[in-house]
Short mmCIF file of C-alpha atoms and ligand atoms in Angstrom, two decimals:
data_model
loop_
_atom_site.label_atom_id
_atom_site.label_comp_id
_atom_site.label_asym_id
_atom_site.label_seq_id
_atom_site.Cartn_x
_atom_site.Cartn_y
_atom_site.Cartn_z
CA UNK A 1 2.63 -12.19 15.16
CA UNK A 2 3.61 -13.65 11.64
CA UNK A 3 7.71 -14.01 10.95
CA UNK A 4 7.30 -11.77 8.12
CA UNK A 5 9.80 -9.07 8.61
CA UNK A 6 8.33 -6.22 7.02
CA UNK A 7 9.68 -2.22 6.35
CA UNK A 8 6.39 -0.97 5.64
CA UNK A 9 7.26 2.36 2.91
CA UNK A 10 3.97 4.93 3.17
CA UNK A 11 2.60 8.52 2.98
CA UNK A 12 -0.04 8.28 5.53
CA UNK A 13 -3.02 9.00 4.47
CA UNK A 14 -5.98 7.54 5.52
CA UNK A 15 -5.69 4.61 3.93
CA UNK A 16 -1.96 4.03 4.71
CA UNK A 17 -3.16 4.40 8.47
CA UNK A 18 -5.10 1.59 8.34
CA UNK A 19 -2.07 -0.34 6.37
CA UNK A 20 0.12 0.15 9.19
CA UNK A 21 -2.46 -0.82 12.13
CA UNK A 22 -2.93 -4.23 10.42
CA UNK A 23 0.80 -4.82 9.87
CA UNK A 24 1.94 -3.97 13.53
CA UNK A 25 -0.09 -6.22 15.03
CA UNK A 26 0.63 -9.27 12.32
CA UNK A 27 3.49 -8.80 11.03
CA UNK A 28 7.12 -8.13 12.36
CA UNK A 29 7.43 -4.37 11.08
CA UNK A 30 11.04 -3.49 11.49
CA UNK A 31 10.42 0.31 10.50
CA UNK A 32 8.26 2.63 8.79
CA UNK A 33 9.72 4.54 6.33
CA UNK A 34 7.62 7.39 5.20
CA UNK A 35 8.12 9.51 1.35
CA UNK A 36 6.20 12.66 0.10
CA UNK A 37 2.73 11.63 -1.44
CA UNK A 38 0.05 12.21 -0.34
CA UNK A 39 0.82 14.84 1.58
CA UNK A 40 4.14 16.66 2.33
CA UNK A 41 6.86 14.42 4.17
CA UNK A 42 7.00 16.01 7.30
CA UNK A 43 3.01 15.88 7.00
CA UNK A 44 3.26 11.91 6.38
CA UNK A 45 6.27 11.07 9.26
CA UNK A 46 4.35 13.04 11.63
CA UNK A 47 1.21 11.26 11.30
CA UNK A 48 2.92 7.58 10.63
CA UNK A 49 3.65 8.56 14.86
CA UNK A 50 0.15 9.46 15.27
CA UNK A 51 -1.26 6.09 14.09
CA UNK A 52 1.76 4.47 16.38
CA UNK A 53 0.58 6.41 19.15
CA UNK A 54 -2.90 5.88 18.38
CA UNK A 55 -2.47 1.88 18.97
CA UNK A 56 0.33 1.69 21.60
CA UNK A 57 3.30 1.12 19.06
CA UNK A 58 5.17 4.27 18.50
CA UNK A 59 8.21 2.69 21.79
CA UNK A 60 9.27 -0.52 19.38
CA UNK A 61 8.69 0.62 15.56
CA UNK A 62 10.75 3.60 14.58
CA UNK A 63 9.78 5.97 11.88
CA UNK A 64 12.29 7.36 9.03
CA UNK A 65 11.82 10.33 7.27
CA UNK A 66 12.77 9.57 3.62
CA UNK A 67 12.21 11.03 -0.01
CA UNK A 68 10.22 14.90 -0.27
CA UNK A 69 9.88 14.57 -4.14
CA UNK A 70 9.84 12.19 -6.63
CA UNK A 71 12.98 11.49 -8.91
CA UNK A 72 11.86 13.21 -11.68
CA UNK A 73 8.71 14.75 -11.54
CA UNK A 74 7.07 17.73 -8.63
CA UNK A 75 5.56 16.01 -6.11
CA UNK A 76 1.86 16.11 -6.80
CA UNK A 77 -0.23 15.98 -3.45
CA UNK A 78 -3.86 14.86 -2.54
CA UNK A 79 -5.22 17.46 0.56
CA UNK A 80 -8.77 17.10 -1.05
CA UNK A 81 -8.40 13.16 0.14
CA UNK A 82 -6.44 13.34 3.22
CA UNK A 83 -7.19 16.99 4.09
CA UNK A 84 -4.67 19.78 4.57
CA UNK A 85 -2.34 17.61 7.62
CA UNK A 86 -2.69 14.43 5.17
CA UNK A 87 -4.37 12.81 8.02
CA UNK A 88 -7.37 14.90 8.93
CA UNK A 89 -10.60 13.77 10.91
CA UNK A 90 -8.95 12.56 14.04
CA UNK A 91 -8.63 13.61 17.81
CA UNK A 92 -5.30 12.70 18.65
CA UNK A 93 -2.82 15.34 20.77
CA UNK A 94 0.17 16.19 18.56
CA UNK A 95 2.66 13.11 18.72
CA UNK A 96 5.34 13.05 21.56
CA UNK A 97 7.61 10.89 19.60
CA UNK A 98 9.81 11.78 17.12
CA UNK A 99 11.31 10.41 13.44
CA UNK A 100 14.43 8.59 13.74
CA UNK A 101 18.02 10.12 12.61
CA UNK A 102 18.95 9.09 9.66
CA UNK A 103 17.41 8.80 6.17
CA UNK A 104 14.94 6.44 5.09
CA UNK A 105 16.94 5.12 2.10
CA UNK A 106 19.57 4.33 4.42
CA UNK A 107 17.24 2.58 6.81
CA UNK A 108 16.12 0.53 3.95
CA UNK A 109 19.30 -0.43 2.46
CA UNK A 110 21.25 -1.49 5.78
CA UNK A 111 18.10 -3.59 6.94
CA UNK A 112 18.13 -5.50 3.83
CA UNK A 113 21.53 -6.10 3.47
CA UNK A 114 22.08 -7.06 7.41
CA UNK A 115 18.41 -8.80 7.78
CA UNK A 116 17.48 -11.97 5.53
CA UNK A 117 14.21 -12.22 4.27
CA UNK A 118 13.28 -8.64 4.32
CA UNK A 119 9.63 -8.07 2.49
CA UNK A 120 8.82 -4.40 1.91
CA UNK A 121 5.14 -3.47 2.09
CA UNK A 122 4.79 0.18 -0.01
CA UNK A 123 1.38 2.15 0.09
CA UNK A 124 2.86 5.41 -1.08
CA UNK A 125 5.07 6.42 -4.30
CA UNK A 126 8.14 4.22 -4.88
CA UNK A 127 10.89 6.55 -4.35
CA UNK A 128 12.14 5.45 -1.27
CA UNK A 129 12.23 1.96 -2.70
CA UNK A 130 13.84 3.11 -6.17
CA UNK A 131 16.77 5.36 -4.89
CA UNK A 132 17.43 2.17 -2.19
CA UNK A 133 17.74 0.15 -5.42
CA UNK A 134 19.85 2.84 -6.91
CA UNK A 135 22.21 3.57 -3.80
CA UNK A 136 22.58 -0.62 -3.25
CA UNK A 137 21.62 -2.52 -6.26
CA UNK A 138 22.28 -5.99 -4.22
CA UNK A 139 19.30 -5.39 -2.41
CA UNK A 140 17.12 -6.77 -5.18
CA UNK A 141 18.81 -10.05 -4.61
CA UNK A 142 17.83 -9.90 -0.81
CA UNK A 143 14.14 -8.55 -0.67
CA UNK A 144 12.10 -11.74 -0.53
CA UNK A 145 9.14 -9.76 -2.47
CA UNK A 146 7.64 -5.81 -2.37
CA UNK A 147 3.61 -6.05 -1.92
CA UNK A 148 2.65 -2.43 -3.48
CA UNK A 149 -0.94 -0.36 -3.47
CA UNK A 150 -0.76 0.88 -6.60
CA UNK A 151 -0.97 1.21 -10.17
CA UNK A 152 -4.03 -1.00 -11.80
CA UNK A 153 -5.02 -3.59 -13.96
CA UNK A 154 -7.57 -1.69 -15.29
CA UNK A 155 -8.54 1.55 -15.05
CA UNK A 156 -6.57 5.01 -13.28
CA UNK A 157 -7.64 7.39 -10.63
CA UNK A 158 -5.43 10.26 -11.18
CA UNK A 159 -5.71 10.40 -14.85
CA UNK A 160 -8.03 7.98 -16.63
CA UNK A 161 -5.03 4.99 -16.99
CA UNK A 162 -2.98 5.85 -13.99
CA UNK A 163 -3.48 5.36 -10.24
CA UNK A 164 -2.07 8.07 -7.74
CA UNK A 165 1.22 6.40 -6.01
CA UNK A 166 2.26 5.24 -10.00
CA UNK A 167 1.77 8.76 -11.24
CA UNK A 168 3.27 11.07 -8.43
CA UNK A 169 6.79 9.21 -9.89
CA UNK A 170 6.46 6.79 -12.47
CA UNK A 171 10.20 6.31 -12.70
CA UNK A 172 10.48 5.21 -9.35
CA UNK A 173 7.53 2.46 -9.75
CA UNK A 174 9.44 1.62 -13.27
CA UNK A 175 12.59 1.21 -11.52
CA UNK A 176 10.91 -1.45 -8.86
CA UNK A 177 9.16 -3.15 -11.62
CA UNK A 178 12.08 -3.73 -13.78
CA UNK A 179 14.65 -4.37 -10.40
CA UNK A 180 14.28 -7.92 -10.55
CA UNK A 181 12.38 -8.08 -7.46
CA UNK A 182 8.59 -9.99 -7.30
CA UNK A 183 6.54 -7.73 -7.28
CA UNK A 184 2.64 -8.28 -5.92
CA UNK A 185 0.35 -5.33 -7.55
CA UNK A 186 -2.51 -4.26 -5.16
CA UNK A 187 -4.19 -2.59 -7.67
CA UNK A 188 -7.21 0.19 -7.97
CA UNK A 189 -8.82 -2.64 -9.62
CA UNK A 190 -8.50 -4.79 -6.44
CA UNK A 191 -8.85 -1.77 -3.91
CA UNK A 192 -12.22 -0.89 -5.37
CA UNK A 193 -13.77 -3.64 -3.41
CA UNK A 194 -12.78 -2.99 -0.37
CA UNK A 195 -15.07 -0.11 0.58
CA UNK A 196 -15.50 1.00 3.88
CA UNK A 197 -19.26 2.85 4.74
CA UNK A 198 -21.33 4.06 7.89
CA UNK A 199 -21.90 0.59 8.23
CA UNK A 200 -18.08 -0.03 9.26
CA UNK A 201 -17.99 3.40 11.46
CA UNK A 202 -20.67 2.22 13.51
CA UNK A 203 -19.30 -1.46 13.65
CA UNK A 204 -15.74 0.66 14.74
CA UNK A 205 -17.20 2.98 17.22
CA UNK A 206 -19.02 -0.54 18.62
CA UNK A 207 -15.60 -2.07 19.62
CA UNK A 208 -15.22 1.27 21.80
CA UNK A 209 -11.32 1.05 22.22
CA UNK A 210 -9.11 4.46 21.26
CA UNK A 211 -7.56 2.18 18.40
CA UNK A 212 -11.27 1.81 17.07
CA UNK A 213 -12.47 5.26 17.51
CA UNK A 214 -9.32 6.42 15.93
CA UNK A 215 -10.38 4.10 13.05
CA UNK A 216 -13.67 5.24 13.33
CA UNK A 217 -12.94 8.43 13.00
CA UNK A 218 -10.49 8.15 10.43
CA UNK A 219 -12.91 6.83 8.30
CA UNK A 220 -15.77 8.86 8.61
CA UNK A 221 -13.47 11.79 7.33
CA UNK A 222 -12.23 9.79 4.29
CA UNK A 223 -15.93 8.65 3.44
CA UNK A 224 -16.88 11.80 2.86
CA UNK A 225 -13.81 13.07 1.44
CA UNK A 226 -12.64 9.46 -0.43
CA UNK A 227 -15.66 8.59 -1.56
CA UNK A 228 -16.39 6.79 -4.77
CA UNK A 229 -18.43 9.38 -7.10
CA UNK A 230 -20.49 5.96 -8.58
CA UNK A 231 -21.54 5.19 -4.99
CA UNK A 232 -20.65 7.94 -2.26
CA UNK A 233 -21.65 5.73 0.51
CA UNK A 234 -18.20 3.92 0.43
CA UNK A 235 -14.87 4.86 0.61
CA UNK A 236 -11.84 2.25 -0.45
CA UNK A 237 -8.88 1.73 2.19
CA UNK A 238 -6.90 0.88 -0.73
CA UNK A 239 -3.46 0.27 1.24
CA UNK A 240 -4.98 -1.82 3.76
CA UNK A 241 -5.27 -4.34 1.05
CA UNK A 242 -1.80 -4.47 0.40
CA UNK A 243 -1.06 -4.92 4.38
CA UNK A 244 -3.92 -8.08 4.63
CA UNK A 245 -2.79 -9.91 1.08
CA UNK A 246 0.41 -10.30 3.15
CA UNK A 247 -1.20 -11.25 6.56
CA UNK A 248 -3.73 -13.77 4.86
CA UNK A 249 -2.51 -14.56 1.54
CA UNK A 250 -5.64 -16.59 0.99
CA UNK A 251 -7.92 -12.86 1.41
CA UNK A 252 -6.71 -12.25 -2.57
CA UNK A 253 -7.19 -14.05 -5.71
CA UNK A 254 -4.62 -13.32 -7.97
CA UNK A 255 -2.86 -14.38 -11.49
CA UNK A 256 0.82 -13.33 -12.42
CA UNK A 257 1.39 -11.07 -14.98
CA UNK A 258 4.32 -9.07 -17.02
CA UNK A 259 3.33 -5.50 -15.67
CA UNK A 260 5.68 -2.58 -16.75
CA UNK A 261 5.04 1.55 -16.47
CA UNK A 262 3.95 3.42 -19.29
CA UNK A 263 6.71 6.65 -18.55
CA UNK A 264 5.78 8.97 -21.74
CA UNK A 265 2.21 8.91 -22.69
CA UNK A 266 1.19 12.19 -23.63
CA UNK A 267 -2.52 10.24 -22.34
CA UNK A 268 -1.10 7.26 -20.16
CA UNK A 269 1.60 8.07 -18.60
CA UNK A 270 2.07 6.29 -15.34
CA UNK A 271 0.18 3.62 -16.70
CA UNK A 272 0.79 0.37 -15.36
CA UNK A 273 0.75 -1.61 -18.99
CA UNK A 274 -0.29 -5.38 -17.32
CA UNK A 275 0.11 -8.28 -19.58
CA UNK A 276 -3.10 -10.28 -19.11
CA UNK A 277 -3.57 -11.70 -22.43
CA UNK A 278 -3.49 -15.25 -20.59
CA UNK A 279 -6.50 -14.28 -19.44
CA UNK A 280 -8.59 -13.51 -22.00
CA UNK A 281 -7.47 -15.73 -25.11
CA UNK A 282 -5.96 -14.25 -27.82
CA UNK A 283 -2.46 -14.77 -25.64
CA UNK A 284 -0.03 -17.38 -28.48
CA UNK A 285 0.75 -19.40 -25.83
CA UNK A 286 -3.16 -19.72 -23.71
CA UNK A 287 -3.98 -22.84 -22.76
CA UNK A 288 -6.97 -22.12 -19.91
CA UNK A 289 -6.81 -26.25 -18.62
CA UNK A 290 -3.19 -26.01 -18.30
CA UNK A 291 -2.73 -22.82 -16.51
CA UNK A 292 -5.60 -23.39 -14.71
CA UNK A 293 -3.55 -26.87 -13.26
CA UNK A 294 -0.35 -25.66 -13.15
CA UNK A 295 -0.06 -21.62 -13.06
CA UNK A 296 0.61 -19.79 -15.67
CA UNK A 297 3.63 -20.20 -17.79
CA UNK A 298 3.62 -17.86 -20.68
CA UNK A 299 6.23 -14.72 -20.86
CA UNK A 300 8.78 -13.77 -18.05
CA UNK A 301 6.14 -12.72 -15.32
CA UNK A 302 7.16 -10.39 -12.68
CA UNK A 303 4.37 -9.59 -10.63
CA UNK A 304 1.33 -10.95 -9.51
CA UNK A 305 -1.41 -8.90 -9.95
CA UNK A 306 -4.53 -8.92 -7.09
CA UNK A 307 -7.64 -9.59 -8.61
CA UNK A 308 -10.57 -10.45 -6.46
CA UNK A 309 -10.90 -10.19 -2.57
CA UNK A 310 -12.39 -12.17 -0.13
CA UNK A 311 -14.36 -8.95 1.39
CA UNK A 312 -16.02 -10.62 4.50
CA UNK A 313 -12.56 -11.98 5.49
CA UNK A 314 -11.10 -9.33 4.94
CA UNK A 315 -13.40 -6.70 6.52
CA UNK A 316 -13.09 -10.06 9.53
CA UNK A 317 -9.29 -9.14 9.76
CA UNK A 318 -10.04 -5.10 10.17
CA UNK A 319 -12.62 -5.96 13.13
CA UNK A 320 -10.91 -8.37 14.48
CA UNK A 321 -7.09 -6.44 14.64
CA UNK A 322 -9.04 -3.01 16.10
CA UNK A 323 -10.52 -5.29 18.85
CA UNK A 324 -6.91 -6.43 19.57
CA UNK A 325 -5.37 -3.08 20.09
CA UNK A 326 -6.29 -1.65 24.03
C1 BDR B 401 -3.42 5.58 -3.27
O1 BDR B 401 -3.25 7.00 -3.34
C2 BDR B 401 -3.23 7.54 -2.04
O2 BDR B 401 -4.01 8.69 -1.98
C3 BDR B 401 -3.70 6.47 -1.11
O3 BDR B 401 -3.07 6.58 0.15
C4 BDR B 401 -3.36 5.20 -1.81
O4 BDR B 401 -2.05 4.78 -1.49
C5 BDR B 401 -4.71 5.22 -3.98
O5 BDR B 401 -4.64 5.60 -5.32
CA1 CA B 402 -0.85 5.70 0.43
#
């Protein structure tokens, strides 16, 4: 298991499942903390102990129920994804565990001041991680970095310029992006290559262990339901990509960017605006040789945005951690 001490934020979800079964085993996750998204919070704690339970975990990492609703905005679900329990498609019993006492902002904040080097790993809106900021500012200074699914470099899912976990509360992602914290964007962008299809069920069902026909089952459900409408054989685990940039660093290309949220666009908001104009020319201050040598060095970057992914190595990780897990 990597160092990495991890508090791994999420609204399981399929994908978020899968985010969690690759951190357990490779990182050192001090505690889920789960926040309304994609389904309703006690939908999303509940099943964060399913996916424990489903790979032997659910003694040593505790789960904390955290935020229902965004800051500002309804919470906006996603049952034709995730189905109506957020996590539909599976055979588990109903989990015997239970969520922690004690809120999940509270988790977050006395971790991170009593715990150096804290990274927080978020696959579901930011409003756990934005009211932490609000209740202890000082924890900016003590988070080593938040690795995020969401938001894009490119193009949106829930509108046509935002992605889901940006949208359901934009004022929470704008309130990470702007805490002072580094910020590493796992974007739709980024996400789009990592589709999972039959192909991967059958490779899952091969490893024959309850972990892998958990998985397998998982994401048989989400490829029907998930499914990208310009190729319905595949279906992206977006949040596992956040979970394996910070197990293999090396899985993700990526260039660092000024990325802020768009929070009143009567057509964008929830945008994530990215500065790329490094990247394409026109930037003042572009010099391609130079940057290319020495990393970019243009205006106050706060983020590193994922571009490209190593998909063998990191489909190589998924394998590989479900054979792991008895
Ligand atoms: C994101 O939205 C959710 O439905 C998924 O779990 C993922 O975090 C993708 O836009
Ligand atoms: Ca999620």
């Amino acid at each position: 298991m990597s160092t990495k001490r991890v508090i791994l934020d999420c609204d399981p979800g399929h994908d978020d499942a899968f985010a969690i079964m690759l951190a357990v085993q490779h990182l050192d996750v001090l505690g889920i903390t789960g926040v309304g998204g994609n389904s309703p919070l006690g939908n999303v704690t509940r099943n964060a102990l399913t996916v424990l339970e489903a790979i032997g975990h659910a003694d040593d990492v505790p789960v904390y129920a955290g935020c229902s609703r965004p800051m500002v905005a309804e919470l906006v679900t996603a049952p034709m994804f995730h189905g109506k329990s957020g996590l539909d498609g599976h055979h588990r019993p109903a989990p015997t565990h239970e969520v922690q006492r004690g809120h999940a902002v509270d988790f977050i904040v006395d971790t991170v001041m009593g715990t150096d080097d804290v990274t927080l790993l978020a696959t579901g809106p930011l409003t756990n991680v934005a009211e932490a900021l609000n209740r202890e500012p000082r924890i900016a200074d003590r988070i080593s970095e938040i690795c995020i699914m969401g938001g894009s470099v490119t193009f949106g899912n829930w509108t046509p310029a935002a992605e889901f976990n940006i949208l359901v509360d934009p004022e929470a992602a704008a309130r990470v992006f702007n805490s002072g914290i580094h910020v590493k964007m796992t974007g739709l962008n980024l996400t789009r290559q990592c589709g999972f299809t039959s192909e991967t069920v059958r490779r899952f069902r091969e490893i024959g262990t309850q972990a892998s026909e958990f998985a397998a089952d998982l994401t048989e459900f989400f490829t029907s339901a998930g499914r990208r409408l310009d190729d319905p054989t595949v279906a992206c685990m977006h949040d596992a990509c956040a979970a394996a940039w910070l197990i293999g660093p090396t899985l993700i290309r990526s260039a660092p960017m000024h990325i802020d949220v768009e929070l009143s666009g009567k057509l964008t908001r929830g945008m994530t605006v990215c500065d790329y104009r490094h990247l394409c020319g026109p930037h003042p201050e572009c010099d391609i040789e130079r940057d290319a040598q020495t990393g970019y060095k243009g205006d106050d970057p706060n983020a590193e945005a994922a571009l490209e992914l190593d998909y063998d190595g990191y489909l190589k990780l998924v394998y590989d951690t479900l054979a792991r897990y008895q």
